Short mmCIF file of C-alpha atoms in Angstrom, two decimals:
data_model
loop_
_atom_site.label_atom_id
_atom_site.label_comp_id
_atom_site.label_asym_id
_atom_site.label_seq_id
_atom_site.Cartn_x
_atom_site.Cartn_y
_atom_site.Cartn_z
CA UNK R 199 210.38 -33.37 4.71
CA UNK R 200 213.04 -36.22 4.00
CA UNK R 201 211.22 -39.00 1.47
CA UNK R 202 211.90 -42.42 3.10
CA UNK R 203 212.56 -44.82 0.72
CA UNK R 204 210.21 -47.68 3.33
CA UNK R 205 206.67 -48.48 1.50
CA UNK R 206 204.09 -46.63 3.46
CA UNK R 207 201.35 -48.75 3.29
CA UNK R 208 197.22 -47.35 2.45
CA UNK R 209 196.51 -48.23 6.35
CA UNK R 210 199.27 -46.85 7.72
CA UNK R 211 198.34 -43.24 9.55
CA UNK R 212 200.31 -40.21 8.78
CA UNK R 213 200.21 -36.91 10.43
CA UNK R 214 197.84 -33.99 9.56
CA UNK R 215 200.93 -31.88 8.22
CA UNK R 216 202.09 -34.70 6.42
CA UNK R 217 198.63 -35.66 4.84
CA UNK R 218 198.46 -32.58 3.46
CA UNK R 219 201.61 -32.15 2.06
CA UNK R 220 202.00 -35.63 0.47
CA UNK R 221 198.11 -34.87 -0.64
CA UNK R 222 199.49 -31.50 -2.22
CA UNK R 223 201.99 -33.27 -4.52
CA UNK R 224 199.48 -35.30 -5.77
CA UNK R 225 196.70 -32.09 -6.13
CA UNK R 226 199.61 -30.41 -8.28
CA UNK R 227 200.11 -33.98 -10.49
CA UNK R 228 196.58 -34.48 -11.45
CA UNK R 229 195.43 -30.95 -12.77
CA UNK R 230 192.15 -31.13 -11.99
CA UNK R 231 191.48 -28.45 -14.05
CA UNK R 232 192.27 -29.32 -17.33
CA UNK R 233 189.12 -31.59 -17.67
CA UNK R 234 186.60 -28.34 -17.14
CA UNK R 235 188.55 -25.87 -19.03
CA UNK R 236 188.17 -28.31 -22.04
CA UNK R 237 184.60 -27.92 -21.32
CA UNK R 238 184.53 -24.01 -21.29
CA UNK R 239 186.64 -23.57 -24.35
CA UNK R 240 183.51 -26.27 -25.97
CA UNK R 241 181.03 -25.02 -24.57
CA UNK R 242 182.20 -20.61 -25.15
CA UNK R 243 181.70 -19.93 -21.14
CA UNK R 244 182.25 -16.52 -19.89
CA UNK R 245 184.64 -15.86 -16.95
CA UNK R 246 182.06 -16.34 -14.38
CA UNK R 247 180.66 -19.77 -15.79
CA UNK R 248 184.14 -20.91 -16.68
CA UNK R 249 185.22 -20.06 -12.89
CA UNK R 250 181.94 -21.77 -11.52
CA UNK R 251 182.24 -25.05 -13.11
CA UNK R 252 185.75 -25.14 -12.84
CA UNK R 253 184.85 -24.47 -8.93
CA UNK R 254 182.18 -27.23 -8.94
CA UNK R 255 184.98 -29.67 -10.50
CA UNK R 256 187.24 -29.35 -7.67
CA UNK R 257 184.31 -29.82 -5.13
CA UNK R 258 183.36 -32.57 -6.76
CA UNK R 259 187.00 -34.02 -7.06
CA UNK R 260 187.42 -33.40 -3.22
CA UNK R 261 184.34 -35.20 -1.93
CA UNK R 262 185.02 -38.31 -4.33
CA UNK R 263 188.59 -38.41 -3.35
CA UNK R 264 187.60 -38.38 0.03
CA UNK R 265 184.61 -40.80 -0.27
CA UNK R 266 187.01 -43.35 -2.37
CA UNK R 267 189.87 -43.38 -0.11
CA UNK R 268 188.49 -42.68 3.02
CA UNK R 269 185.69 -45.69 3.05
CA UNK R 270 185.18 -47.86 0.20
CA UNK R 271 188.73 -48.77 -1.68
CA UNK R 272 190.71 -47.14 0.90
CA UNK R 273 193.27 -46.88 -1.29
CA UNK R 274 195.66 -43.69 -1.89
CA UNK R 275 194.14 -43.06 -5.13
CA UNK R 276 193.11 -39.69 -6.43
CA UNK R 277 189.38 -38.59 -8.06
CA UNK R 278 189.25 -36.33 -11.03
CA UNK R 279 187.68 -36.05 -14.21
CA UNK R 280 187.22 -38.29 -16.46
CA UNK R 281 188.56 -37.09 -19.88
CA UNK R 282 187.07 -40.37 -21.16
CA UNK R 283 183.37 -38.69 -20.41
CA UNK R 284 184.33 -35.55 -22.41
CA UNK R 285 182.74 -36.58 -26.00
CA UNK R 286 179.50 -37.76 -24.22
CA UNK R 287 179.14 -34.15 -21.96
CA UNK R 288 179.70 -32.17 -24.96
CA UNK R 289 177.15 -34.14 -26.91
CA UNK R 290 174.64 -34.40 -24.47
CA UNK R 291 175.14 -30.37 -23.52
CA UNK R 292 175.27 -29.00 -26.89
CA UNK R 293 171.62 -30.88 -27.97
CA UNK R 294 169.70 -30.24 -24.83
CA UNK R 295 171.47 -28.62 -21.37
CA UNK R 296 173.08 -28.90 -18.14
CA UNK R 297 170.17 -29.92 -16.30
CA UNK R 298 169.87 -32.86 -18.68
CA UNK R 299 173.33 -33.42 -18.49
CA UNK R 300 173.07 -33.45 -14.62
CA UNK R 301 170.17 -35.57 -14.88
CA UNK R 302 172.00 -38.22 -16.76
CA UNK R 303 175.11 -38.27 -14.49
CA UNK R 304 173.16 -39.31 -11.56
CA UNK R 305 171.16 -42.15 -13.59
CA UNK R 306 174.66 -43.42 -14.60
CA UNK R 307 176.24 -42.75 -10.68
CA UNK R 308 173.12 -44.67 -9.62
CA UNK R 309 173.68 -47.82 -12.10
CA UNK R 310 177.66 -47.82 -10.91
CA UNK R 311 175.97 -48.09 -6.79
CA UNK R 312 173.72 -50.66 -7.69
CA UNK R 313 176.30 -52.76 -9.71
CA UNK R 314 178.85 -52.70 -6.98
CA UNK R 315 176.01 -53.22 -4.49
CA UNK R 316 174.84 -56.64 -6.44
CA UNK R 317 178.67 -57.33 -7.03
CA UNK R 318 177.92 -57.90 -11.37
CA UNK R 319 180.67 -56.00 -11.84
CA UNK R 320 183.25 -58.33 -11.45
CA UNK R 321 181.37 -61.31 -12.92
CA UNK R 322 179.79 -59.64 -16.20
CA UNK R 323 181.38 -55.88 -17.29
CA UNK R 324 184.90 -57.84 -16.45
CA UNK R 325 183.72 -60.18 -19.09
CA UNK R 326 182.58 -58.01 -21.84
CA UNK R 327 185.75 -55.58 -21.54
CA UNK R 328 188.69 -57.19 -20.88
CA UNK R 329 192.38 -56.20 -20.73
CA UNK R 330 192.34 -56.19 -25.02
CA UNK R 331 189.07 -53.97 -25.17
CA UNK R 332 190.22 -52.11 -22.30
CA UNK R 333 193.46 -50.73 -23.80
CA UNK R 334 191.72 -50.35 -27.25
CA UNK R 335 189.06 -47.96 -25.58
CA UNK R 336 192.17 -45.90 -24.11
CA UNK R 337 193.62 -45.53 -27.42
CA UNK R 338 190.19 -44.24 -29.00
CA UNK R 339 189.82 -42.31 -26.25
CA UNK R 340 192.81 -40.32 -27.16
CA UNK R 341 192.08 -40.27 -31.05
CA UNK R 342 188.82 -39.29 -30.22
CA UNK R 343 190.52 -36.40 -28.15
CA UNK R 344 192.54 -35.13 -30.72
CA UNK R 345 190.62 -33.40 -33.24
CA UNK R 346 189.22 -31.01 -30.43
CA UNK R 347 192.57 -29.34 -30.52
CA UNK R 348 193.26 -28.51 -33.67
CA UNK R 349 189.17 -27.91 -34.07
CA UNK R 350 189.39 -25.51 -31.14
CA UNK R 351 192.59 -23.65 -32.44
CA UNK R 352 191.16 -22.36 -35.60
CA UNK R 353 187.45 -21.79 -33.32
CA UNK R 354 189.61 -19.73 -31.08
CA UNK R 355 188.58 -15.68 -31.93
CA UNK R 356 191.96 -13.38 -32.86
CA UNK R 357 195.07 -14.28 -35.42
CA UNK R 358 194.96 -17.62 -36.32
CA UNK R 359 198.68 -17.69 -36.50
CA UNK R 360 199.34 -16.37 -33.06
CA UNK R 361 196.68 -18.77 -31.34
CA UNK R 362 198.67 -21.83 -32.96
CA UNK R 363 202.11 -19.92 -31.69
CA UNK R 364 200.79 -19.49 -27.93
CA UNK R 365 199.71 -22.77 -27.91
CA UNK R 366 203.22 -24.45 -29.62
CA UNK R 367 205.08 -22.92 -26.90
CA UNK R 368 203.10 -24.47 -24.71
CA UNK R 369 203.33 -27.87 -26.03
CA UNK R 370 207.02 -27.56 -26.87
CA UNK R 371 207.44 -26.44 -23.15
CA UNK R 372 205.20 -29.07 -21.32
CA UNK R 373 207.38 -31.65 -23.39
CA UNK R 374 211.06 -30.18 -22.73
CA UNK R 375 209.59 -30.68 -18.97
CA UNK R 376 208.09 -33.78 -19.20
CA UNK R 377 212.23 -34.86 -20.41
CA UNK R 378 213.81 -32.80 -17.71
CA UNK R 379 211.40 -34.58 -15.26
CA UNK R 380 212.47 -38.27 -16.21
CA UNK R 381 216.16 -37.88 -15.04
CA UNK R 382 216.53 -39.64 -11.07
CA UNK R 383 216.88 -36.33 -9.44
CA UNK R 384 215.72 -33.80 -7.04
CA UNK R 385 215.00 -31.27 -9.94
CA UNK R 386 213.78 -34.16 -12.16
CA UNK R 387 210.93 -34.83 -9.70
CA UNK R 388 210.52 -31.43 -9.06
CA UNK R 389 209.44 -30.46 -12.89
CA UNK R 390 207.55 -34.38 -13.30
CA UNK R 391 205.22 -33.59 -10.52
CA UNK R 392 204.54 -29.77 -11.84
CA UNK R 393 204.90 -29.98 -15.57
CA UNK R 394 201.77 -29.23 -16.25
CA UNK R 395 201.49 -26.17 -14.55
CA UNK R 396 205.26 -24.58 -15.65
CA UNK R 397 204.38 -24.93 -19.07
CA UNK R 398 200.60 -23.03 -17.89
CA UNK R 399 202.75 -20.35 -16.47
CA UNK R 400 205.26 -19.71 -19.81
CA UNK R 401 202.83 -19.89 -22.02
CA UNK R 402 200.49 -17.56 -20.18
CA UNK R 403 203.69 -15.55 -20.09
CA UNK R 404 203.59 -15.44 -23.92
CA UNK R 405 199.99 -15.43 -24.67
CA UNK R 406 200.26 -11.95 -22.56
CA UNK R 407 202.44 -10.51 -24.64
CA UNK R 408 199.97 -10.58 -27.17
CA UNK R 409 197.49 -8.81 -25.09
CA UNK R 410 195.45 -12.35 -24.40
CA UNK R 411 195.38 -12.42 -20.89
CA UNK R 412 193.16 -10.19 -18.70
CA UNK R 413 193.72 -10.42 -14.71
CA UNK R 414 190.85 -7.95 -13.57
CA UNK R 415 188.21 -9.93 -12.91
CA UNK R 416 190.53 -11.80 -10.47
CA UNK R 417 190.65 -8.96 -8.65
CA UNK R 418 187.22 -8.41 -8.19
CA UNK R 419 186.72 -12.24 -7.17
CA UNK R 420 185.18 -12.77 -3.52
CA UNK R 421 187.77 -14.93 -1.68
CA UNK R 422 185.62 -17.29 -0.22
CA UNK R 423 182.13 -18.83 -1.78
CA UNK R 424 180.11 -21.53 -0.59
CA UNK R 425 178.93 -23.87 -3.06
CA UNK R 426 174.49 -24.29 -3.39
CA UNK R 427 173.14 -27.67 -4.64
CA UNK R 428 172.03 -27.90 -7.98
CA UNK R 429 173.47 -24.61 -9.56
CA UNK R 430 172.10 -25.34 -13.10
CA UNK R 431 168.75 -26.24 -11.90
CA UNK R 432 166.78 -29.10 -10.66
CA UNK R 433 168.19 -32.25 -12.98
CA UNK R 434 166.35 -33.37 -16.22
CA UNK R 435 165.77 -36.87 -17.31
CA UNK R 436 165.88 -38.01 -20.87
CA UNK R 437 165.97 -41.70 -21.39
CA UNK R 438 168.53 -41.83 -24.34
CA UNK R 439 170.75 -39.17 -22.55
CA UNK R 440 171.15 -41.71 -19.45
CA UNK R 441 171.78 -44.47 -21.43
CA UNK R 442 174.92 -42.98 -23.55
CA UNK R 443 176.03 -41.65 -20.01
CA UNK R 444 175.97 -45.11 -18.50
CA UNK R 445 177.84 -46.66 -21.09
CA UNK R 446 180.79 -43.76 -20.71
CA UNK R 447 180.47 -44.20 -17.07
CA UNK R 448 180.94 -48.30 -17.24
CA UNK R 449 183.85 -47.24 -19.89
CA UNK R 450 185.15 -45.20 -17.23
CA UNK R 451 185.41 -47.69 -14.40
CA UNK R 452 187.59 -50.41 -16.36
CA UNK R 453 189.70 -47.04 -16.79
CA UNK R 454 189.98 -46.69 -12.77
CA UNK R 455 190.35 -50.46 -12.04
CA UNK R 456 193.68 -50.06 -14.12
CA UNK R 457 194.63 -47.64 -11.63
CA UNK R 458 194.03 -49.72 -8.71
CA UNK R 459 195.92 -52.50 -10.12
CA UNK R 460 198.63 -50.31 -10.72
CA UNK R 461 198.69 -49.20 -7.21
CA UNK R 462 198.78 -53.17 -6.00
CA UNK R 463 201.51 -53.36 -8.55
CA UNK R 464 203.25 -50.60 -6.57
CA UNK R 465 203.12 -50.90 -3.25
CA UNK R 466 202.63 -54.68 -2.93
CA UNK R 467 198.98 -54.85 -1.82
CA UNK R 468 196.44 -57.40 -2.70
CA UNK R 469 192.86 -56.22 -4.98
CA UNK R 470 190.03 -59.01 -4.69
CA UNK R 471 186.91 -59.06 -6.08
CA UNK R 472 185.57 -57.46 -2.82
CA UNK R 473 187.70 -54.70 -2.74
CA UNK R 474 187.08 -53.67 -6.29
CA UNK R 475 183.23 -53.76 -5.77
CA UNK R 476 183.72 -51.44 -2.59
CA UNK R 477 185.50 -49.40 -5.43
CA UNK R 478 182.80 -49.36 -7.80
CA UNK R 479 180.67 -48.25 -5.48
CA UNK R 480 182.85 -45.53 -3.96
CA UNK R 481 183.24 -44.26 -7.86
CA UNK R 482 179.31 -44.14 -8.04
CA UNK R 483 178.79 -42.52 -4.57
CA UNK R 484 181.43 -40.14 -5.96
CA UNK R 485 180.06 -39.26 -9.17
CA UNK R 486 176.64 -39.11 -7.70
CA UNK R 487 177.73 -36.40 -4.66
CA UNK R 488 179.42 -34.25 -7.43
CA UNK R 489 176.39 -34.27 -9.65
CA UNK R 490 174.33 -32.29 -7.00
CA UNK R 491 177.48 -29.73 -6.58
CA UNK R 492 177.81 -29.12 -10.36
CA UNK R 493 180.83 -30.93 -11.02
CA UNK R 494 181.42 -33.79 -13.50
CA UNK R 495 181.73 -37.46 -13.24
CA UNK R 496 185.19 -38.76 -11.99
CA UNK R 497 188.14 -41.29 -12.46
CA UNK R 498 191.03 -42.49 -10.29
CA UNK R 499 193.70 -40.71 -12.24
CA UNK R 500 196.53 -42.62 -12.98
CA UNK R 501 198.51 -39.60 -12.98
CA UNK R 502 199.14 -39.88 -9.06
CA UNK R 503 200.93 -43.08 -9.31
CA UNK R 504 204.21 -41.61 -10.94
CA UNK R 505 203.70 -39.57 -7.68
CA UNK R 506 203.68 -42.49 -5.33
CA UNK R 507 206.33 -44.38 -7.21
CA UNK R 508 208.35 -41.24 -6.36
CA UNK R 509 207.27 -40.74 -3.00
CA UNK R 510 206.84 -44.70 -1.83
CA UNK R 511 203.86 -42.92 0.32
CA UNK R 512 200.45 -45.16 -0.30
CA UNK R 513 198.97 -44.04 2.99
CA UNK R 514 195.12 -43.41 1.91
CA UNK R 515 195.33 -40.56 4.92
CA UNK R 516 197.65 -38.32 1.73
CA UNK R 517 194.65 -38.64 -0.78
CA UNK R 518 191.93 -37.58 2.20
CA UNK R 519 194.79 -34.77 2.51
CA UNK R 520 194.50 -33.72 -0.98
CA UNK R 521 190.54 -34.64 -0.74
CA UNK R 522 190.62 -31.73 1.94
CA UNK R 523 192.67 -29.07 -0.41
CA UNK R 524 190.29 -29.31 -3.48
CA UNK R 525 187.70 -28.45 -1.43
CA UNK R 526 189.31 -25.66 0.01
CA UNK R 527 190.53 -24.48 -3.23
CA UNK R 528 186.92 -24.79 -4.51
CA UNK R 529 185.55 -22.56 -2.03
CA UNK R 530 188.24 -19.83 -2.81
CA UNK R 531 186.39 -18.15 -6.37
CA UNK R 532 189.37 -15.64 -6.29
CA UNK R 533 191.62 -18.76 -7.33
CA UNK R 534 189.28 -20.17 -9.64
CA UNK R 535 188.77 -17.21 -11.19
CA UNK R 536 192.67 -16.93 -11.66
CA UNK R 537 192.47 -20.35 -13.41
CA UNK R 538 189.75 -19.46 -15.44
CA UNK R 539 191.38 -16.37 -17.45
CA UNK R 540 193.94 -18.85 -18.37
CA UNK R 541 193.92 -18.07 -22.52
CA UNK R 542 192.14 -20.60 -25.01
CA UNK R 543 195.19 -21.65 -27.08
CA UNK R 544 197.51 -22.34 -23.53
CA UNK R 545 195.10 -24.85 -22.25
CA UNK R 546 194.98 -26.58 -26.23
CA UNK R 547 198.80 -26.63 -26.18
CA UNK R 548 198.35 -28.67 -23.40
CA UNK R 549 195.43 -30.63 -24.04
CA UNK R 550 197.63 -32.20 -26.95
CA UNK R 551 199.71 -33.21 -24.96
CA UNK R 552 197.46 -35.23 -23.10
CA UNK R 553 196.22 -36.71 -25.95
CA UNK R 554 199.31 -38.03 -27.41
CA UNK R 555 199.76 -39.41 -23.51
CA UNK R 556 196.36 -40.98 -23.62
CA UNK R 557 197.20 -42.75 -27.20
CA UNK R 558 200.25 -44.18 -25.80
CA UNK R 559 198.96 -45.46 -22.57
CA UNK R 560 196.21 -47.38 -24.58
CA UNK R 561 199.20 -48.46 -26.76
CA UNK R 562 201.16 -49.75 -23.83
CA UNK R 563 198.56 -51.69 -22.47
CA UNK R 564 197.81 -54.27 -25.26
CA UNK R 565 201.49 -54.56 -26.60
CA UNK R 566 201.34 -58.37 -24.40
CA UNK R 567 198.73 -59.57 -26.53
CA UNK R 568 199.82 -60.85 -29.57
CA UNK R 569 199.25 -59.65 -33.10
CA UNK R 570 197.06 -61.81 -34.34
CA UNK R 571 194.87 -61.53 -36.97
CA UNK R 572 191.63 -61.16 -34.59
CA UNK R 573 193.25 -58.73 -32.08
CA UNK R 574 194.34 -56.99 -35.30
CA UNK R 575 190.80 -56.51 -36.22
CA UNK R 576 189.58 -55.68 -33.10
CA UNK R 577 192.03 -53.10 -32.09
CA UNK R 578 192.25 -51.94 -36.10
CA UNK R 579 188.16 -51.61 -36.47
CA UNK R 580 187.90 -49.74 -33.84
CA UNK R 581 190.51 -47.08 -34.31
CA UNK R 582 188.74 -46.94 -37.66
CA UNK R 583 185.34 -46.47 -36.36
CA UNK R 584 186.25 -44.07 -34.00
CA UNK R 585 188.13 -41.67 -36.65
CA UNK R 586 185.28 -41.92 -38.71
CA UNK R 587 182.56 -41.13 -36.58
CA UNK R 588 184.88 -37.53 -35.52
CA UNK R 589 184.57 -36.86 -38.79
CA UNK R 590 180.63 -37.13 -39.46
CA UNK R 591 178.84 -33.61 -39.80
CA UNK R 592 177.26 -32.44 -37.65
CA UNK R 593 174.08 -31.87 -39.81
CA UNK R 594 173.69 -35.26 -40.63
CA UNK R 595 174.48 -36.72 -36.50
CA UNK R 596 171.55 -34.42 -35.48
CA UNK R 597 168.92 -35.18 -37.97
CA UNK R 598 169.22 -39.06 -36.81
CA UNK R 599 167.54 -40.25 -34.34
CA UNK R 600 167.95 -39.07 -30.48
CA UNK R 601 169.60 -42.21 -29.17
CA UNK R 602 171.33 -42.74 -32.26
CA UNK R 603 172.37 -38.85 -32.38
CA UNK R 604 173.98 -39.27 -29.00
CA UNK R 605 176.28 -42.37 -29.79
CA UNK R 606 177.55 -41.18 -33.04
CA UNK R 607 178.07 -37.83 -31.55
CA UNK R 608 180.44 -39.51 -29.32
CA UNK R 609 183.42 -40.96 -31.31
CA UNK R 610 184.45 -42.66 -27.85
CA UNK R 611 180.94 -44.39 -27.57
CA UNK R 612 181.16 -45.74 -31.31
CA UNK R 613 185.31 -46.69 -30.99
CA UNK R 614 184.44 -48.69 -27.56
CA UNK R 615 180.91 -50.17 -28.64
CA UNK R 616 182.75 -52.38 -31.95
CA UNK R 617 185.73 -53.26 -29.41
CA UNK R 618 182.81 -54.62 -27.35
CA UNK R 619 180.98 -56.21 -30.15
CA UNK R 620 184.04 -57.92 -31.89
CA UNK R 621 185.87 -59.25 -28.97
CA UNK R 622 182.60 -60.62 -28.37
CA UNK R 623 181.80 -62.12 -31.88
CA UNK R 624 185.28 -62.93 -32.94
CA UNK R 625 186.31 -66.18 -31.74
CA UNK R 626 189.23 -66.37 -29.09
CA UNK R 627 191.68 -69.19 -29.85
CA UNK R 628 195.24 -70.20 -29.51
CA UNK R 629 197.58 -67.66 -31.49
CA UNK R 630 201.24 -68.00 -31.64
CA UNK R 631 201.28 -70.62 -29.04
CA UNK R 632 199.66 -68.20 -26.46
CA UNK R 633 196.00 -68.44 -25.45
CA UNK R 634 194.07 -64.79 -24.54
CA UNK R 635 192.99 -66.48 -21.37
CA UNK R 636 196.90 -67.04 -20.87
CA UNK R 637 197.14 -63.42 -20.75
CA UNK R 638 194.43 -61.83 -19.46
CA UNK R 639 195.65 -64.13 -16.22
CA UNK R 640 199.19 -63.04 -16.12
CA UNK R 641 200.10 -60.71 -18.47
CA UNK R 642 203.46 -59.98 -16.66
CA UNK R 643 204.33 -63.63 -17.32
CA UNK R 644 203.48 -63.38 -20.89
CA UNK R 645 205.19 -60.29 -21.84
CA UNK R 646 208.61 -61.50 -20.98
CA UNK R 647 208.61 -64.59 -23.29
#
């Protein structure tokens, strides 16, 4: 299929055999499975469990792309899991379980409705994280992040040594293609949209060498499953549970609006205040219809739009195309399962990755504001919050109180609560002859003087 170089614009109707094809390139760029198989290698799933949540990820990743694109920001953007939400699952799982967990996604899903519903969003959460808190959150996030690798690597049963050699192929190979993919060609976009999963393959390749991978319960895998509401039980409610989950989720949507606007930025289109409310509530609806599936709250992945700067394709008929294959690929166990015996140290290698990725994004983000001696503090504070909470014991985060427990058991929650709190308290003022008004209005502008 040729790639016109013509902007497709998100109204613009493609065929079903296109949908699904554009939709499939953008499937392979987000990796919706690298968000649950975090989650397994925390939480020490078995096969089955690992396959079933990975399973209930995609579902949920499907309906919310669908929801999203199809009727509320009708936008070609792509649902997946948040990695942002990671610190806050594995917090909230490991002190009670999933059907608290579950119980506290919806409460937060509900909040997101109502919020777009009353249209606050714009005119309040806008307020209290803007573009400066924003990109510092993105580069806790990833800091945050971090520690789980190396944490998990030495966790990781067998030889030490040959867990951190599987997984620095990996990473050395996900890299190399990552480089090969930036070059303006054919094979370069190849290897950028697929990176991810070339470096899966070779260092699956390896990792069996060593005896690490075991295919048979593939082949006893049922080909086709249909999902049951509520697998882990009827939800649980726990006050302090829902409240750390809201926050995360609120987090979450400044991380999708950044999307969006990068979309607009793409293909030319306009985002108003009424469009991004339909979006917030799209990203509630879509969180809430994967909570009763099993799967975990999502994000408009930012991922896809290296995709649609390739392709120039924004029709919102390729994401309800690649809404479509996640949920067939959910309902195929056999293929989940196959996913799911992927080794420990593979998925770490690439994790990393990620991380570094996430750290740089956030990095990227605030380089127009200027460095100041107040966005110095804010930024610097909260990086230094946010290491220091990863590195309280564990002991001493669950003998504190439950509400208390929960935020400091999430270094995101504690990095993004004093970027809150200082942008807040610090005084904004002219620096260097440029106001943060000045740029939080046109950053573009800003950057180029």
């Amino acid at each position: 299929m040729e790639n016109s170089k013509r902007i497709i614009h998100s109204d613009e109707k493609l065929s079903i055999s296109q949908s699904l094809f554009y939709g499939f390139q953008s499937v392979l760029a987000c990796n919706f499975f690298l968000g649950p198989i975090v989650l397994i290698g925390a939480f020490q799933l078995d096969v089955k469990d690992a396959a079933a949540l990975i399973a209930f990820t995609f579902l949920a990743c499907g309906l919310a792309t669908i929801v999203q694109s199809g009727f509320f920001l009708k936008f070609q953007v792509i649902q997946g899991m948040s990695f942002a939400t990671l610190g806050a699952i594995i917090s909230i799982g490991m002190k009670t379980d999933f059907a608290t967990l579950f119980g506290a996604l919806m409460i937060g899903s509900g909040v997101l409705i109502v919020i777009g519903v009353t249209k606050i969003f714009s005119k309040i959460v806008s307020r209290l994280i803007p573009g400066l808190v924003a990109g510092t959150v993105i580069i806790c996030i990833g800091l945050a992040l971090m520690p789980i690798t190396w944490n998990s690597l030495i966790a990781i049963p067998g030889n030490p040594g040959i867990n951190f050699l599987e997984a620095g192929v990996t990473f050395a190979a996900m890299l190399i293609f990552m480089r090969l993919g930036s070059f303006q060609s054919s094979l370069g976009r190849i290897l950028s949209i697929g990176s991810v999963i070339y470096a899966i393959v070779l260092g699956t390749i390896v990792a069996s060498l060593f005896g690490h991978v075991d295919l048979s319960p593939v082949g006893t895998a049922p080909w086709f499953s249909i999902p049951k509401l509520f697998p882990y039980g009827p939800p649980k409610f726990d006050l302090n549970a829902s409240l750390v989950m809201t926050f995360i989720l609120l987090i979450v949507l400044v991380e999708s609006i950044g999307t969006w606007f990068t979309y607009t930025a793409l293909s030319g289109e306009t985002m108003d205040n009424q469009r991004i409310d339909r979006g917030v509530i799209g990203e509630g609806l879509g969180c809430l219809i994967g909570t009763l599936f099993g799967g975990m709250p999502v994000t408009s992945y930012g991922s896809n739009s290296g995709v649609l700067a390739v392709t120039k394709v924004f029709s919102r008929y390729a994401a309800l195309g690649a809404g479509v294959i996640a949920i067939a690929m959910a309902l195929c166990p056999k293929l989940m399962y196959l996913i799911a015996v992927i080794p420990s140290s593979v998925i770490w290698g690439i994790y990393a990755v990620i991380c570094v990725a996430v750290v740089m994004s956030g990095l990227a983000s605030i380089r127009v504001y200027p460095f100041s001696e107040r966005n110095n503090l804010v930024v610097g504070v909260s990086i230094l919050t946010t290491i220091g909470a990863s590195l309280l014991p564990p002991q001493l985060v669950n003998s504190l109180p439950s509400l208390i427990s929960y935020v400091l058991g999430s270094a995101i929650i504690v990095g993004a609560l004093t970027a809150i709190i200082l942008n807040l308290i610090i005084p904004e003022k002219e620096e260097d002859g440029i106001s943060l008004g000045q740029i939080e209005a046109n950053p573009a502008a800003v950057a180029t003087k």
